[in-house]
CSV table of C-alpha atoms in Angstrom, one decimal:
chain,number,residue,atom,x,y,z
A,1,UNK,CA,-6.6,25.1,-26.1
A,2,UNK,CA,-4.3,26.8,-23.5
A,3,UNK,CA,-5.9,24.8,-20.8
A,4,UNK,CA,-5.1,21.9,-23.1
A,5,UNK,CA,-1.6,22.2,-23.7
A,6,UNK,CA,-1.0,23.3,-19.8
A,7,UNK,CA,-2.1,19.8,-19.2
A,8,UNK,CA,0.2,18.3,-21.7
A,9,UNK,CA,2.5,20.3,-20.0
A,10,UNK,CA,1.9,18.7,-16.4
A,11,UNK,CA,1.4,15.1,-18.1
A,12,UNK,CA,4.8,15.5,-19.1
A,13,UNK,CA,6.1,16.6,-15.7
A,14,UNK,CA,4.7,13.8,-14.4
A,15,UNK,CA,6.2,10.9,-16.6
A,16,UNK,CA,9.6,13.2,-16.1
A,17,UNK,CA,9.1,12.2,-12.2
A,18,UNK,CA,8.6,8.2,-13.4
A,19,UNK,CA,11.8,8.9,-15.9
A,20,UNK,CA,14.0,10.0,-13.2
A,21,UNK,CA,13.1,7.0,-10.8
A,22,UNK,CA,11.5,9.1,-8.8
A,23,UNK,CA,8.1,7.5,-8.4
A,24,UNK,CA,7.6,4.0,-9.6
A,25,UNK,CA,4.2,1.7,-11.1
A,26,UNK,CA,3.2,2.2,-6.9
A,27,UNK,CA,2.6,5.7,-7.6
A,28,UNK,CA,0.2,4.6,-10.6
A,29,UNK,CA,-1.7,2.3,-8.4
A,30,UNK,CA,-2.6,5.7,-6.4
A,31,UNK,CA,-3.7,7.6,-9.6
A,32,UNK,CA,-6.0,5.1,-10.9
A,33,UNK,CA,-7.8,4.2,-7.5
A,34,UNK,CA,-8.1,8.0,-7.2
A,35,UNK,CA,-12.0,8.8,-9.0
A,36,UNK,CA,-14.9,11.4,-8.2
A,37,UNK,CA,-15.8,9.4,-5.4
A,38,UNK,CA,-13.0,10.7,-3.9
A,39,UNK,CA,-10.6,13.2,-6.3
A,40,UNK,CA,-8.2,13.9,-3.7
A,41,UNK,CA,-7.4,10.9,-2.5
A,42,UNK,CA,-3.5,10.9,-3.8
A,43,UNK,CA,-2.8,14.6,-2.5
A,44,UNK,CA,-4.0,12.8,1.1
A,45,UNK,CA,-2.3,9.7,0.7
A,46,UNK,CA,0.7,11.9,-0.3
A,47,UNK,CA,0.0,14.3,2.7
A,48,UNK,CA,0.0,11.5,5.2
A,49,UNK,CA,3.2,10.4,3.7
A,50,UNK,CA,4.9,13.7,4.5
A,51,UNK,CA,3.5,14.3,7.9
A,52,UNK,CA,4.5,10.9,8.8
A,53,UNK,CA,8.0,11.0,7.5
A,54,UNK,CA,8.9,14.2,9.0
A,55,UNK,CA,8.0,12.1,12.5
A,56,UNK,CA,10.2,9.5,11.0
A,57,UNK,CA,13.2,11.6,10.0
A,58,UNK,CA,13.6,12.9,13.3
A,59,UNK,CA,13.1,10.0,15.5
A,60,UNK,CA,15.7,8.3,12.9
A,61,UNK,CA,18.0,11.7,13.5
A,62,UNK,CA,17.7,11.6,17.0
A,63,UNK,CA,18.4,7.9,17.3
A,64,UNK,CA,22.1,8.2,14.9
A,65,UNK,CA,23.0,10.8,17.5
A,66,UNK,CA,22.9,8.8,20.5
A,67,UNK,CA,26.3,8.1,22.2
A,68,UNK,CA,25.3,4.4,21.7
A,69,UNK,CA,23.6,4.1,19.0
A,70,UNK,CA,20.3,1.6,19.3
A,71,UNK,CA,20.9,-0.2,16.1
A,72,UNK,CA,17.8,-2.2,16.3
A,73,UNK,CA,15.5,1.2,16.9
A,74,UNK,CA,16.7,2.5,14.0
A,75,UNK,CA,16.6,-0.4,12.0
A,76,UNK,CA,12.7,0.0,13.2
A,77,UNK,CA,12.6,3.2,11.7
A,78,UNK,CA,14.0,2.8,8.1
A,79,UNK,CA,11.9,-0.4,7.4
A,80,UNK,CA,8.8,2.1,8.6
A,81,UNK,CA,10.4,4.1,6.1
A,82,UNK,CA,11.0,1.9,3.4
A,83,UNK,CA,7.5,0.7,3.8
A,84,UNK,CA,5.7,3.8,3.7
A,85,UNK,CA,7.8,5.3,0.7
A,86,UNK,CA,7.2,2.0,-0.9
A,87,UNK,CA,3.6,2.4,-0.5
A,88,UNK,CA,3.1,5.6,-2.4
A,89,UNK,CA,6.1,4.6,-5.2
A,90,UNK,CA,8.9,7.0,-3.9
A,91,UNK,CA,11.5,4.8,-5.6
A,92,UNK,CA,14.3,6.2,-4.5
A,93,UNK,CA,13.6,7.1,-1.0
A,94,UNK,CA,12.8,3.2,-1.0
A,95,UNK,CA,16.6,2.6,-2.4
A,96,UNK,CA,18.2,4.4,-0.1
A,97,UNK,CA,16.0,2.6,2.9
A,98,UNK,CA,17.3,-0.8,1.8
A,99,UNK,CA,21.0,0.2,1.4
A,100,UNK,CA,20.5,1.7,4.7
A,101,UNK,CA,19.3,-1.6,6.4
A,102,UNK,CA,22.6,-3.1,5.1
A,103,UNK,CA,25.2,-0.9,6.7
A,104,UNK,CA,22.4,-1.0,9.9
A,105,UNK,CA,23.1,-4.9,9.9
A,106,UNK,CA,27.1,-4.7,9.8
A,107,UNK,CA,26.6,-1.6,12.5
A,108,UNK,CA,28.5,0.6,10.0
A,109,UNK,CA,27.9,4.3,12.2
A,110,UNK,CA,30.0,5.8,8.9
A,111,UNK,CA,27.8,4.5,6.2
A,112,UNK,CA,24.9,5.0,8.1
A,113,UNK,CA,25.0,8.4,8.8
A,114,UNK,CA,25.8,8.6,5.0
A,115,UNK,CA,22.5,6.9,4.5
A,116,UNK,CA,20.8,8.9,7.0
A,117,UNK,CA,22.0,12.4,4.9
A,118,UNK,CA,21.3,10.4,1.4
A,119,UNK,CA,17.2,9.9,2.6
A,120,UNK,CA,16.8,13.1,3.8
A,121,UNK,CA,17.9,14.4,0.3
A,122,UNK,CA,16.1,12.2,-1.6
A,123,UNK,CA,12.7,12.7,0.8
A,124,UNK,CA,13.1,16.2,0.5
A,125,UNK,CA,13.7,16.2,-3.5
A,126,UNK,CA,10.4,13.8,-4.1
A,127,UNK,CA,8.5,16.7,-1.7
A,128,UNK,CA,9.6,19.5,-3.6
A,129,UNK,CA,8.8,17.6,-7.0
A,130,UNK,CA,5.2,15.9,-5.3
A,131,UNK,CA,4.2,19.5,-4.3
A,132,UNK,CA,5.2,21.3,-7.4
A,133,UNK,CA,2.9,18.9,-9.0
A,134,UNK,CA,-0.2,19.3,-6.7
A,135,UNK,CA,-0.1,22.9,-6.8
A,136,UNK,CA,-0.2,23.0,-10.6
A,137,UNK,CA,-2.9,20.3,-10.7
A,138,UNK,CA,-4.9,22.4,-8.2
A,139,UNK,CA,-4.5,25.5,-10.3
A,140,UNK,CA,-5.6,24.0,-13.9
A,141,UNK,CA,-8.4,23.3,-12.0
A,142,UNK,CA,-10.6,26.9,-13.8
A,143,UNK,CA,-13.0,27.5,-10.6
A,144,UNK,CA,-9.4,27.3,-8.2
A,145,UNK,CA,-7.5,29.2,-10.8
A,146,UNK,CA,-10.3,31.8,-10.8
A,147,UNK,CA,-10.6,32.3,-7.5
A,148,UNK,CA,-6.8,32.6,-6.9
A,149,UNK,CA,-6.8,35.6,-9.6
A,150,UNK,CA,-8.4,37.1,-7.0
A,151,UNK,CA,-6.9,36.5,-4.0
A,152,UNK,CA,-2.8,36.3,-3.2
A,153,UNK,CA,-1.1,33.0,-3.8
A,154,UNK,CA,1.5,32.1,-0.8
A,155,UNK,CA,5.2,33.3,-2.3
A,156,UNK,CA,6.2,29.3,-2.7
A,157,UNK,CA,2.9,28.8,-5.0
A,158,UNK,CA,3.4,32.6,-6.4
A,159,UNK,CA,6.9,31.8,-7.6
A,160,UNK,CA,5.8,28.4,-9.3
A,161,UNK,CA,2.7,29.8,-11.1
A,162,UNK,CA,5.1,32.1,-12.2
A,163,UNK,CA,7.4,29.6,-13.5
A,164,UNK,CA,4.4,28.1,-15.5
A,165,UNK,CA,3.2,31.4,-16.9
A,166,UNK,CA,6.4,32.7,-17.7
A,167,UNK,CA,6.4,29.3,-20.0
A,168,UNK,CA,3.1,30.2,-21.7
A,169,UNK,CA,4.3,33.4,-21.9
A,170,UNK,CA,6.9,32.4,-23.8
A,171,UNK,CA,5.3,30.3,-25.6
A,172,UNK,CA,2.4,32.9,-26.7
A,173,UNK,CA,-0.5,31.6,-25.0
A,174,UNK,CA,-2.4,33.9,-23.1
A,175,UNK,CA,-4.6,32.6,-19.6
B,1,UNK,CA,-4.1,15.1,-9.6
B,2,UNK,CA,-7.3,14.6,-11.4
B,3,UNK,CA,-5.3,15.7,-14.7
B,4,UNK,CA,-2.4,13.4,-14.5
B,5,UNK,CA,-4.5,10.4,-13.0
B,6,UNK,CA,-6.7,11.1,-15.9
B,7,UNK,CA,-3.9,10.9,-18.4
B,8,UNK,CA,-2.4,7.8,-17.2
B,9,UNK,CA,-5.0,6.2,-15.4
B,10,UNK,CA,-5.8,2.7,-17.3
B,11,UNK,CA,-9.4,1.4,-17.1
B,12,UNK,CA,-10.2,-0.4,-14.0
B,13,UNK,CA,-11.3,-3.7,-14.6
B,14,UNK,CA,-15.3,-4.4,-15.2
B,15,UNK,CA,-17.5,-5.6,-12.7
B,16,UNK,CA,-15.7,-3.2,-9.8
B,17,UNK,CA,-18.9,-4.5,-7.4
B,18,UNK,CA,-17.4,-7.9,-6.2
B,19,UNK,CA,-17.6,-7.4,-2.8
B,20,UNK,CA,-21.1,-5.2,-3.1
B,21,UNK,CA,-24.1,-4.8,-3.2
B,22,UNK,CA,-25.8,-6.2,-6.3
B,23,UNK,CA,-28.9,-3.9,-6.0
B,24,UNK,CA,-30.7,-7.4,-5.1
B,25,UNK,CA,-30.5,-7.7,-1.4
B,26,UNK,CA,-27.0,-9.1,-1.1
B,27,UNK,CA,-25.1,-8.2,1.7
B,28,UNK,CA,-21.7,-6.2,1.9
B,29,UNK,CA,-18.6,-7.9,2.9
B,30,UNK,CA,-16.8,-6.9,5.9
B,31,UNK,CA,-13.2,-6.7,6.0
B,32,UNK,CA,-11.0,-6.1,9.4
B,33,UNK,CA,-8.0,-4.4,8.1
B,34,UNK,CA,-5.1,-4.1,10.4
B,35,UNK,CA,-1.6,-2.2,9.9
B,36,UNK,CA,0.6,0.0,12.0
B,37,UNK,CA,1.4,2.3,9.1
B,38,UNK,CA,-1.0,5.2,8.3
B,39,UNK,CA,-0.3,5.3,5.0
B,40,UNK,CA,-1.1,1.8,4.3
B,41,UNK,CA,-4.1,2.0,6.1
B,42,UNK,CA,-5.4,4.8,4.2
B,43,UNK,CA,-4.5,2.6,0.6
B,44,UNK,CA,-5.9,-0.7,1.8
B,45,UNK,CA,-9.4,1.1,3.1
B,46,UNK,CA,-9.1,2.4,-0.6
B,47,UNK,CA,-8.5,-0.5,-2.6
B,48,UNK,CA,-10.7,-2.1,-0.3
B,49,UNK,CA,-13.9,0.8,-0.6
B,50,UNK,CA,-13.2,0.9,-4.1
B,51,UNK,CA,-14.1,-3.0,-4.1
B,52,UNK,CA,-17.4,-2.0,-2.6
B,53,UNK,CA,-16.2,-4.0,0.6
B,54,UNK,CA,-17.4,-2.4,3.8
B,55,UNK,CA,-13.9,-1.4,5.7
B,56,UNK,CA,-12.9,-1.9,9.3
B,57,UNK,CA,-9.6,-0.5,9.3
B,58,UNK,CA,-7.3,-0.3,12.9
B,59,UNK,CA,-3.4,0.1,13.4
B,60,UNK,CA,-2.3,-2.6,15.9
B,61,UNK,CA,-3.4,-6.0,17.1
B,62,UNK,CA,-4.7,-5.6,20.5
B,63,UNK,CA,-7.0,-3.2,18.4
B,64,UNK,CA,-8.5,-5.7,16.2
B,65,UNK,CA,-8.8,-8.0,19.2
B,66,UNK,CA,-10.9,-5.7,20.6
B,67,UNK,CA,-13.5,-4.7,17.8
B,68,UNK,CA,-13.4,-8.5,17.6
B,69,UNK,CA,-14.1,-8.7,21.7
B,70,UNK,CA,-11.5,-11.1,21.8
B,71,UNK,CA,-9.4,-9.2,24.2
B,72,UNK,CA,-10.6,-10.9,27.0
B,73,UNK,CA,-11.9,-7.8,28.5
B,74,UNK,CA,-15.7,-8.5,29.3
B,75,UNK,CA,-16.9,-5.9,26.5
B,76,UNK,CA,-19.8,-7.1,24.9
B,77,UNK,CA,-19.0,-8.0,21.7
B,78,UNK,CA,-20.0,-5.3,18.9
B,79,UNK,CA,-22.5,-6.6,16.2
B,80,UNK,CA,-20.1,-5.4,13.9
B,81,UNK,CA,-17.8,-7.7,14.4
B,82,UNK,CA,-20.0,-11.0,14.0
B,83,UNK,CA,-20.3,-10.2,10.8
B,84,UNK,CA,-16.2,-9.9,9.5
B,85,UNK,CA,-15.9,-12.0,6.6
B,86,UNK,CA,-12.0,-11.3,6.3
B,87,UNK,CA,-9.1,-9.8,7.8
B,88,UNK,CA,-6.2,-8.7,6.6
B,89,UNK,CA,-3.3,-8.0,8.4
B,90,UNK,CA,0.5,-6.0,8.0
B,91,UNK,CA,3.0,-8.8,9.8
B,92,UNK,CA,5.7,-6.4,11.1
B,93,UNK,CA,3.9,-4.2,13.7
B,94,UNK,CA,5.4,-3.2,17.2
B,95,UNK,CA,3.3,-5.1,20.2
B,96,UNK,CA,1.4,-7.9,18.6
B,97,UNK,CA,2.7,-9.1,15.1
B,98,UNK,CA,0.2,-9.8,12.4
B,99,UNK,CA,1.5,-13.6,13.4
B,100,UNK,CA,0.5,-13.4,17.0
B,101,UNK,CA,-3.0,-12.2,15.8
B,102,UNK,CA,-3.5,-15.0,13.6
B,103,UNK,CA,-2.8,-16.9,16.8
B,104,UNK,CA,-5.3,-15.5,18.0
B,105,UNK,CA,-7.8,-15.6,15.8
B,106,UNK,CA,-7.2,-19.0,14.6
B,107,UNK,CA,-7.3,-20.4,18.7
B,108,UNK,CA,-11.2,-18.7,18.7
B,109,UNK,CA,-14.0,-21.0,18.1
B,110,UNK,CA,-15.8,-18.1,16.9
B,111,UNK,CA,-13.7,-16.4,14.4
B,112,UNK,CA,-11.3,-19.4,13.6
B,113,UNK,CA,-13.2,-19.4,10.5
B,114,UNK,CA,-12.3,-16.0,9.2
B,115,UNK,CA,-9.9,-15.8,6.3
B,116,UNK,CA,-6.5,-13.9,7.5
B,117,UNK,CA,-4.5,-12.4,5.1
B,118,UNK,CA,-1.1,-11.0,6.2
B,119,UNK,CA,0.6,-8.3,4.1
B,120,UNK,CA,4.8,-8.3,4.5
B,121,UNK,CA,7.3,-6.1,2.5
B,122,UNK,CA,9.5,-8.6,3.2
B,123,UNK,CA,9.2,-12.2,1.6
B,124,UNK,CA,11.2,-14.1,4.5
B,125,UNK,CA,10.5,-17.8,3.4
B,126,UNK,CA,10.5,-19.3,7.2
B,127,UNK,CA,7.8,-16.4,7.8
B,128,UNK,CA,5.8,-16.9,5.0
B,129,UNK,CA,5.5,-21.1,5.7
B,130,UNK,CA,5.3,-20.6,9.4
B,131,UNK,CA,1.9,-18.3,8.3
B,132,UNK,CA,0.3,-20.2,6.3
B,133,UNK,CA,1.0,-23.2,8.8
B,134,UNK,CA,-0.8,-21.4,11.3
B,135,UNK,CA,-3.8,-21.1,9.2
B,136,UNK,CA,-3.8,-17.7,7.1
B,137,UNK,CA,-5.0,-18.1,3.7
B,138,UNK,CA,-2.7,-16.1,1.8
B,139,UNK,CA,0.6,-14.3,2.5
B,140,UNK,CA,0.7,-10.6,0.2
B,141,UNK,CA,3.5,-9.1,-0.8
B,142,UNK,CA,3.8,-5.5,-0.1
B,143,UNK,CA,3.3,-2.9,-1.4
B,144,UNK,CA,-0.1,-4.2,-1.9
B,145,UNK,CA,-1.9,-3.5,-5.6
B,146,UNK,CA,-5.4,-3.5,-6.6
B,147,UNK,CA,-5.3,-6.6,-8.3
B,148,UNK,CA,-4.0,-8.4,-5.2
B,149,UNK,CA,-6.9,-7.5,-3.6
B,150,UNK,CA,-9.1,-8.1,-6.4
B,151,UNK,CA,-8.2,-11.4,-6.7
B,152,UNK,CA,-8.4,-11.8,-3.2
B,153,UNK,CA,-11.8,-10.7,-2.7
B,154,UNK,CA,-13.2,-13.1,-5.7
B,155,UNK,CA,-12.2,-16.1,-4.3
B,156,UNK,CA,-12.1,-15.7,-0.6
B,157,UNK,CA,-15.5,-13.5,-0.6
B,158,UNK,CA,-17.2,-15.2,-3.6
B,159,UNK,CA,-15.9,-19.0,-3.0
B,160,UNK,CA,-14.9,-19.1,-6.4
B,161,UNK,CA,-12.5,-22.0,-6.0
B,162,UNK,CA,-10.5,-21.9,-9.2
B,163,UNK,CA,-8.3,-19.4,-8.1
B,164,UNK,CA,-4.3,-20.1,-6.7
B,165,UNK,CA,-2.0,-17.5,-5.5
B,166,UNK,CA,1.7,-17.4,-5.0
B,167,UNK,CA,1.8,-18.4,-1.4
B,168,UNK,CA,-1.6,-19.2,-1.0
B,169,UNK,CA,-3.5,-22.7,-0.1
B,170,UNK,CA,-5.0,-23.8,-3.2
B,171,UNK,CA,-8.6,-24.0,-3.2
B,172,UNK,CA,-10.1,-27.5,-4.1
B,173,UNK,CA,-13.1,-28.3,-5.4
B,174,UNK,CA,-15.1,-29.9,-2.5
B,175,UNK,CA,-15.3,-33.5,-4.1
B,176,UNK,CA,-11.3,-33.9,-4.1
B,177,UNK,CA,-8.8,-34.8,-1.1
B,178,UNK,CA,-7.1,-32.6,0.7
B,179,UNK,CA,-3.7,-34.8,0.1
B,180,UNK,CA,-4.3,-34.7,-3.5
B,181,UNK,CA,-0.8,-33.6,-4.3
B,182,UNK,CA,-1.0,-32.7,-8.1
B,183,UNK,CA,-3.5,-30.0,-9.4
B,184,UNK,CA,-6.8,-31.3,-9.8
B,185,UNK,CA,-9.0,-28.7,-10.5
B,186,UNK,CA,-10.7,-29.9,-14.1
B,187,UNK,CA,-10.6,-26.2,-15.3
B,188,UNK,CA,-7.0,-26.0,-15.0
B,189,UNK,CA,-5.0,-25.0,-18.0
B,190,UNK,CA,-2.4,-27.5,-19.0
B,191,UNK,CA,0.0,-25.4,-20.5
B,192,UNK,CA,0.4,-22.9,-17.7
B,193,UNK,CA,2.4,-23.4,-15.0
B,194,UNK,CA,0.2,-24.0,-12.1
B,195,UNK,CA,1.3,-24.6,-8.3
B,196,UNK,CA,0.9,-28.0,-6.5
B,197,UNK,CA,-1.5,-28.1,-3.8
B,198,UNK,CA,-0.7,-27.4,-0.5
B,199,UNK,CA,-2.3,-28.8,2.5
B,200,UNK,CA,-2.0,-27.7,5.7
B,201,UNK,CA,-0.4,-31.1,7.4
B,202,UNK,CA,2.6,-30.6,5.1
B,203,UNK,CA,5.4,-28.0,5.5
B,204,UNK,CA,6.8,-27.7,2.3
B,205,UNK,CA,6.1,-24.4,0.8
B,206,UNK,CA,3.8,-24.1,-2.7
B,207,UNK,CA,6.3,-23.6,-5.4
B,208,UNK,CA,5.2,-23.0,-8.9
B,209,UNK,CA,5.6,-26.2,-11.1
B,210,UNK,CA,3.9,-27.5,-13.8
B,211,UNK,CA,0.9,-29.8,-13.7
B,212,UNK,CA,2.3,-33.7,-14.3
């Protein structure tokens, strides 16, 4: 029964995620290809995603600060962006990369560097949100949640667990 | 995400084993996949695995031009890639675009017959025609979805001809003319829109209109 409504729970963080514009049908694509075969396949797809952005985001960085900025270098790296946000369904990230392109194409240093602060927010929100999510999943797992009873969580996973508990605590449950 | 994925996952559609092995002798299909971007090539080997395809996957065109031996380098040619049934490639990649590939492959007597598929985010008009001019079967719209693929597979792998795509050739049935310029196929369904044939000689672009 707990176990039950904990899932409810996540099912409805999850649709909260496609409600905020945050992930789109993309991201559903990932789900349903995911299967025993392979039950971790989103979490990599999703990890590749973040290692490869963080590549991204300071090449981009870098690039914007150049005395003369190379427009068409960083035009290179917000389509690689845009492609690989649009791959796994982060929306907005994907927004943000095509609004980006347009102020790129007039040479618009102002808006771009606007652009440049407005994916880094938005890359860094989905993260939070994408991780949050994995770490929960992971935990409702019962042989992971076990063996973390018995071991120390990392404070970042501590302090969400504790989130989640404090919720079934609240809402009388025990674990 | 087994919990979320199980909640929202919608049922796969039957008959998953269209690329696979039937359990009566028939050989896998072998698809080349090529894109720059790691995270596509991790979803296409996917969607393509989860076809029952065997998977070839590499990030760049002088890549794929060498598992095909193509490169001109005198490397014996692996017996892996004789047996490539289709390749699908990303357009936009730095060095050798997904169109210079095609070149490629389409100027080789022994892989000119390969089916190449190239994968764009963007839908540039000019690009797509000047693709399909130059001999790839289909032009996909990124990002790529299951049923893209699926599709894909069944008639490209299968040769069942009654498919059409977007920005595809039409496939004919062999008894018909290749300058045939309204639909012909017999099963075709009167009341749906259905695109005019397109053969190669002719430029204009396939656009969806419906059967006279």
């Amino acid at each position: 029964m707990e176990l039950g409504l904990m899932q409810r729970r996540l099912e409805d963080y999850t649709k909260s995620l496609f409600m905020e514009g945050l992930l789109d049908a993309q991201f559903l694509q990932l789900q349903q290809l995911q299967d025993e075969s392979n039950p971790g396949f989103v979490g990599e797809v999703v990890s590749l995603f973040f290692d490869d952005s963080e590549k991204l985001l300071n090449e981009l960085t870098s690039a914007m600060d150049q005395q003369i900025v190379d427009f068409r270098k960083v035009d290179s790296y917000v389509h690689q962006f845009k492609g690989s946000s649009s791959s796994i369904g982060a929306q907005r990230i994907k927004n943000v990369c095509i609004l980006f392109r347009k102020y790129i194409e007039e040479q618009n240093i102002e808006a771009c560097l606007r652009c440049l602060q407005q994916v880094k927010q938005e890359y860094y929100h989905v993260k939070s949100k994408l991780e949050t999510l994995f770490r929960v999943t992971s935990l409702l797992n019962p042989i992971v949640l076990k063996e973390n009873l018995k071991h120390p969580l990392g404070t970042d996973s501590l302090s969400n667990l504790c989130q989640w508990l404090d919720y079934f605590a609240n809402t009388s449950l025990l674990l | 995400m087994a919990v979320a994925g199980a909640v929202l996952r919608q049922n796969l559609p039957g008959n998953m084993d269209l690329c696979g092995k039937t359990g009566k002798g028939v050989p896998e299909f072998h698809v080349l996949a090529v894109d720059d971007s790691i995270v596509d090539r991790k979803v296409i080997e996917k969607l393509l695995r989860s076809l029952s395809c065997k998977v070839t996957v590499v990030d760049s065109g002088s890549r794929a031009l060498q598992f095909l031996g193509l490169d001109g380098e005198n490397s014996s040619v692996g017996f892996d890639a004789l047996k490539v049934n289709l390749i699908m490639t990303d357009y936009s990649m730095p060095g050798m675009t997904g169109y210079e590939l095609l070149k490629k492959i389409k100027g080789s007597s022994a892989f000119r017959e390969i089916p190449v598929v190239i994968m764009s985010s963007e839908r540039i008009l000019a690009r797509i025609n000047r693709c399909l001019e130059e001999g790839a079967e289909e032009f996909l719209s990124k990002p790529v979805k299951f049923s893209d693929v699926e599709r894909l597979t069944r008639y490209l792998l299968r040769g069942e001809a009654d498919e059409v795509s977007e920005f595809g050739k039409r496939k004919l049935p062999k008894n018909c003319d290749l300058e045939v310029s309204s639909p012909s196929s017999p099963s075709s369904d009167d009341s749906s829109s259905s695109l005019c044939s397109y053969s190669r000689s002719s430029s204009p672009l396939p656009k969806r209109c419906k059967s006279v």
